[in-house]
């Protein structure tokens, strides 16, 4: 169970103490990232007489599970999260229901967040959807709902878009091929692939779908013919025949009233245009005629479980009050926890299962569309139970948010077995440490395709320098001076910068005779999160310093997650800054984050490096003063696969990692996984990138392998 559960539960008891014992205090599950906001929400709500409690889940996916298991009452969700709930193995037992919706102030009575429509010229000679063939099409942008996902889903179901499951091509390319074949020209801006090389190739291959854009050679934002209004502008003024957009923007474009907003003057004449209906008919665009829609995006909302079937009104009242309170105070928790802003409000709605909520909007098939080869999943091989759990979470979550191909997860006994599975077509991809790549290429015909990156402080090839850090002014001038001193470390055994690299250097210099002596003999005390709780290596750790409860502090002490204040590279610097240790061992990337006091770890000018050959050096001289370069992890496939298959795998991996690196609250792809470190990926990864887009040198594989061999022999 997350430690956030313990800490927030203690606070929840405090919040609940202001109300009568007989009143129910509901519990919201929130992504751990927002635990501070939740503390403030509990404080604010209790002060106003309608307290709410919180537990902290790893991410929103975890919170859906916790509500399903009846560990919490409420979770705020997007439609894609509702899909996860509907397909959850807990679904029937959990009794999930959406009981309150996040609606706009402009359209508080609208059934859906927005509705997808097709707009054509009134005199366009078209009587059925088959008549779209050969026309010029204007879209909001690639990957977007009303301008891309919905028309592709519905037109494929109608047989208008064809050959979208060609096994030769990726799901994205199948869709682009189909659109390029159906339409003569179009404007479809955006990033067609997160891999720049693939993106460029696709735009060159299917360039007719950029021909109507303001800048056809760029075919990306900003473009006056992109977006909801831009698609309409493309039809009205740039030769387009059909625009895929949403109703509310059609009304605004033509000056019609929208919800509570009155009609506004415009130079555009709605009488010159029509809505094109899925049945091929056309209806006027005016105040009195109901638009014919292709599908809709449901509102976001708040989901409960079956235990709260008799408490719906009370929960709705609580959520409505919280929404109003947060709006009045413009609180951070109002936005991050309740998904609200200045344009929205929480509105009570009749309870509905997440599945029905999606199906009534004709949105379930939009989420589930799969334009790749239906029988071909990207089979991801792992050899650890925690990695298998994370892989399965990623597979479900990424599919709900449009990453294709769909991932499948396979468990083997070890890395060698996974590499053989990839070689023999029993799996498609696996993640290995950089020092293993050279052998994988030689013995298993592996093909590196994607690599981890860590941001500023890492090399162009994704390596992270391990460094020894001192406070400026320290009298320590060599590794020998560290004997019987205290160390602050980014992690324990298995952590390169915090354990592997310093132990290797100390042994090379003859200061210890075995690697484990660094902990048992050389240092008098340390904080190395992940070490045994009662060992010398945990002596300097402090646990969750935000808690006043000694039991909570002790329970969180030396945990290899951010609940331990001295965890990771930044934590090691905090430990050094606070005077707990004499030296800190950590990756250079942590030092490079010190632009200000935001992290409580001091400023870069507070520190110097201790060099393995003796002496001190400024931080910017790390190239001559480091303990070694930690190779990144690398995703490999089989060199026997054709280029299209490898491209498809890259696209799917990068689509998922791009999303979750920006939104770890949805799924924590990088970072501690249920208190386990470096599961599947290194915790400190910023993003994944295609190896083709790095300045990669082939001999690096051998250099990393040689370094690994040196560490093993040390």
XYZ file of C-alpha atoms in Angstrom, residues 80 141 143-154 297 363 366 369 400-402:
21
model
C -10.447 7.087 -21.287
C -5.330 17.834 -36.557
C -4.751 12.202 -33.504
C -7.529 14.533 -32.350
C -11.043 13.354 -31.625
C -13.540 15.145 -33.870
C -11.130 15.782 -36.725
C -9.367 12.447 -36.860
C -10.364 9.576 -34.538
C -14.120 9.902 -34.930
C -14.285 10.247 -38.744
C -11.769 7.421 -39.181
C -13.701 5.147 -36.798
C -17.098 5.833 -38.304
C -16.932 12.975 -26.366
C -17.431 6.801 -28.138
C -13.538 5.415 -31.055
C -10.374 1.429 -33.001
C -7.212 3.548 -23.991
C -5.276 6.666 -24.999
C -4.679 5.733 -28.620
